[in-house]
């Protein structure tokens, strides 16, 4: 069974940085688009960023210029570097794997358990 395990969440002050990591196992990493989504309290889950199997990257407008996404095929890991964090970035962040490069969460077949990111003002 595919496993995605996130790490790197925590508490940071506004303007600070965090790097989230997602380690994938039991899947052909190079064949998948790896995405990050988040869910803030009382809100719907939303797309954050994705790195497609064709090495294209996608970002939500709210994080463009502040977040970067990368993947390490040798380690089956995808990273989300988050800079200039804002209180509105506070959410549980989820790693996901899917076959299509899309912002729609329903197109991702596999999900991690999530990691909490809290940005204080």
mmCIF file of C-alpha atoms in Angstrom:
data_model
loop_
_atom_site.group_PDB
_atom_site.id
_atom_site.type_symbol
_atom_site.label_atom_id
_atom_site.label_comp_id
_atom_site.label_asym_id
_atom_site.label_seq_id
_atom_site.Cartn_x
_atom_site.Cartn_y
_atom_site.Cartn_z
ATOM 1 C CA UNK A 1 0.000 0.000 0.000
ATOM 2 C CA UNK A 2 1.234 3.463 -0.907
ATOM 3 C CA UNK A 3 2.445 5.495 2.039
ATOM 4 C CA UNK A 4 3.018 9.226 2.227
ATOM 5 C CA UNK A 5 4.512 10.615 5.408
ATOM 6 C CA UNK A 6 4.781 14.357 5.991
ATOM 7 C CA UNK A 7 7.142 16.065 8.385
ATOM 8 C CA UNK A 8 8.483 19.522 9.122
ATOM 9 C CA UNK A 9 5.425 21.323 10.420
ATOM 10 C CA UNK A 10 5.509 23.492 13.493
ATOM 11 C CA UNK A 11 5.019 26.942 14.965
ATOM 12 C CA UNK A 12 6.690 29.943 13.363
ATOM 13 C CA UNK A 13 6.319 33.696 13.557
ATOM 14 C CA UNK A 14 4.956 35.676 10.644
ATOM 15 C CA UNK A 15 7.695 36.315 8.105
ATOM 16 C CA UNK A 16 9.490 33.124 9.016
ATOM 17 C CA UNK A 17 10.102 29.947 7.047
ATOM 18 C CA UNK A 18 9.367 26.253 7.277
ATOM 19 C CA UNK A 19 10.193 23.335 5.034
ATOM 20 C CA UNK A 20 7.785 20.456 4.753
ATOM 21 C CA UNK A 21 8.901 17.064 3.561
ATOM 22 C CA UNK A 22 6.864 14.171 2.196
ATOM 23 C CA UNK A 23 8.424 10.752 1.963
ATOM 24 C CA UNK A 24 6.703 8.372 -0.422
ATOM 25 C CA UNK A 25 6.951 4.608 -0.448
ATOM 26 C CA UNK A 26 5.455 1.745 -2.437
ATOM 27 C CA UNK A 27 4.825 3.777 -5.565
ATOM 28 C CA UNK A 28 6.676 4.532 -8.771
ATOM 29 C CA UNK A 29 7.612 8.027 -7.711
ATOM 30 C CA UNK A 30 8.586 9.258 -11.181
ATOM 31 C CA UNK A 31 5.133 8.393 -12.547
ATOM 32 C CA UNK A 32 3.205 10.544 -10.095
ATOM 33 C CA UNK A 33 2.355 14.162 -9.669
ATOM 34 C CA UNK A 34 3.072 15.118 -6.062
ATOM 35 C CA UNK A 35 0.901 17.798 -4.561
ATOM 36 C CA UNK A 36 0.465 19.760 -1.369
ATOM 37 C CA UNK A 37 -2.912 20.803 -0.056
ATOM 38 C CA UNK A 38 -3.967 22.474 3.151
ATOM 39 C CA UNK A 39 -7.021 22.804 5.322
ATOM 40 C CA UNK A 40 -7.437 25.719 7.669
ATOM 41 C CA UNK A 41 -9.891 25.571 10.583
ATOM 42 C CA UNK A 42 -13.441 25.969 9.329
ATOM 43 C CA UNK A 43 -12.396 26.031 5.693
ATOM 44 C CA UNK A 44 -12.362 23.650 2.769
ATOM 45 C CA UNK A 45 -9.207 21.861 1.738
ATOM 46 C CA UNK A 46 -7.348 23.895 -0.864
ATOM 47 C CA UNK A 47 -4.564 23.354 -3.360
ATOM 48 C CA UNK A 48 -1.159 24.771 -2.485
ATOM 49 C CA UNK A 49 1.421 23.442 -4.954
ATOM 50 C CA UNK A 50 2.246 20.505 -7.189
ATOM 51 C CA UNK A 51 5.237 19.021 -8.975
ATOM 52 C CA UNK A 52 4.181 16.962 -11.952
ATOM 53 C CA UNK A 53 5.798 13.819 -13.305
ATOM 54 C CA UNK A 54 6.825 15.994 -16.262
ATOM 55 C CA UNK A 55 8.760 18.269 -13.890
ATOM 56 C CA UNK A 56 6.320 21.136 -14.157
ATOM 57 C CA UNK A 57 5.384 23.107 -11.050
ATOM 58 C CA UNK A 58 2.095 24.714 -10.096
ATOM 59 C CA UNK A 59 1.192 27.075 -7.273
ATOM 60 C CA UNK A 60 -1.911 28.601 -5.810
ATOM 61 C CA UNK A 61 -2.024 32.367 -6.326
ATOM 62 C CA UNK A 62 -1.948 32.868 -2.564
ATOM 63 C CA UNK A 63 1.506 31.293 -2.243
ATOM 64 C CA UNK A 64 3.202 32.259 -5.511
ATOM 65 C CA UNK A 65 6.529 33.913 -4.905
ATOM 66 C CA UNK A 66 6.664 32.656 -1.319
ATOM 67 C CA UNK A 67 6.542 28.858 -1.634
ATOM 68 C CA UNK A 68 8.668 26.569 -3.767
ATOM 69 C CA UNK A 69 8.272 22.868 -4.445
ATOM 70 C CA UNK A 70 10.928 20.362 -5.364
ATOM 71 C CA UNK A 71 11.338 16.630 -5.531
ATOM 72 C CA UNK A 72 14.199 14.234 -4.997
ATOM 73 C CA UNK A 73 13.698 11.118 -7.079
ATOM 74 C CA UNK A 74 16.536 9.274 -5.433
ATOM 75 C CA UNK A 75 14.883 9.680 -2.030
ATOM 76 C CA UNK A 76 11.251 9.550 -3.197
ATOM 77 C CA UNK A 77 10.710 12.831 -1.399
ATOM 78 C CA UNK A 78 8.919 16.046 -2.250
ATOM 79 C CA UNK A 79 9.695 19.252 -0.398
ATOM 80 C CA UNK A 80 7.644 22.381 0.149
ATOM 81 C CA UNK A 81 9.753 25.376 1.115
ATOM 82 C CA UNK A 82 7.568 28.033 2.675
ATOM 83 C CA UNK A 83 8.999 31.521 3.116
ATOM 84 C CA UNK A 84 7.500 34.822 4.216
ATOM 85 C CA UNK A 85 4.819 32.936 6.077
ATOM 86 C CA UNK A 86 1.613 34.699 7.036
ATOM 87 C CA UNK A 87 -0.931 33.899 9.746
ATOM 88 C CA UNK A 88 -3.379 32.938 6.994
ATOM 89 C CA UNK A 89 -1.024 30.117 6.022
ATOM 90 C CA UNK A 90 -1.954 28.377 9.265
ATOM 91 C CA UNK A 91 -3.444 24.990 8.368
ATOM 92 C CA UNK A 92 -2.890 21.287 8.306
ATOM 93 C CA UNK A 93 -0.784 20.546 5.246
ATOM 94 C CA UNK A 94 -1.276 17.325 3.338
ATOM 95 C CA UNK A 95 0.921 15.599 0.792
ATOM 96 C CA UNK A 96 -0.837 13.814 -2.053
ATOM 97 C CA UNK A 97 0.067 11.673 -5.051
ATOM 98 C CA UNK A 98 -1.858 11.396 -8.275
ATOM 99 C CA UNK A 99 -1.460 10.648 -11.950
ATOM 100 C CA UNK A 100 -2.639 14.012 -13.216
ATOM 101 C CA UNK A 101 -1.156 17.464 -12.740
ATOM 102 C CA UNK A 102 -4.212 19.179 -11.342
ATOM 103 C CA UNK A 103 -5.356 21.451 -8.549
ATOM 104 C CA UNK A 104 -8.388 19.270 -7.832
ATOM 105 C CA UNK A 105 -7.933 17.180 -4.726
ATOM 106 C CA UNK A 106 -10.315 14.504 -6.006
ATOM 107 C CA UNK A 107 -7.766 13.616 -8.683
ATOM 108 C CA UNK A 108 -5.188 12.572 -6.112
ATOM 109 C CA UNK A 109 -5.406 8.933 -5.102
ATOM 110 C CA UNK A 110 -3.059 8.816 -2.146
ATOM 111 C CA UNK A 111 -2.771 11.073 0.869
ATOM 112 C CA UNK A 112 -0.579 11.544 3.879
ATOM 113 C CA UNK A 113 -1.811 12.087 7.411
ATOM 114 C CA UNK A 114 -1.014 15.801 7.450
ATOM 115 C CA UNK A 115 1.273 18.062 9.418
ATOM 116 C CA UNK A 116 0.251 21.173 11.339
ATOM 117 C CA UNK A 117 1.670 24.547 10.400
ATOM 118 C CA UNK A 118 0.904 27.460 12.699
ATOM 119 C CA UNK A 119 2.004 30.995 11.910
ATOM 120 C CA UNK A 120 1.720 33.486 14.745
ATOM 121 C CA UNK A 121 1.277 37.194 14.169
#
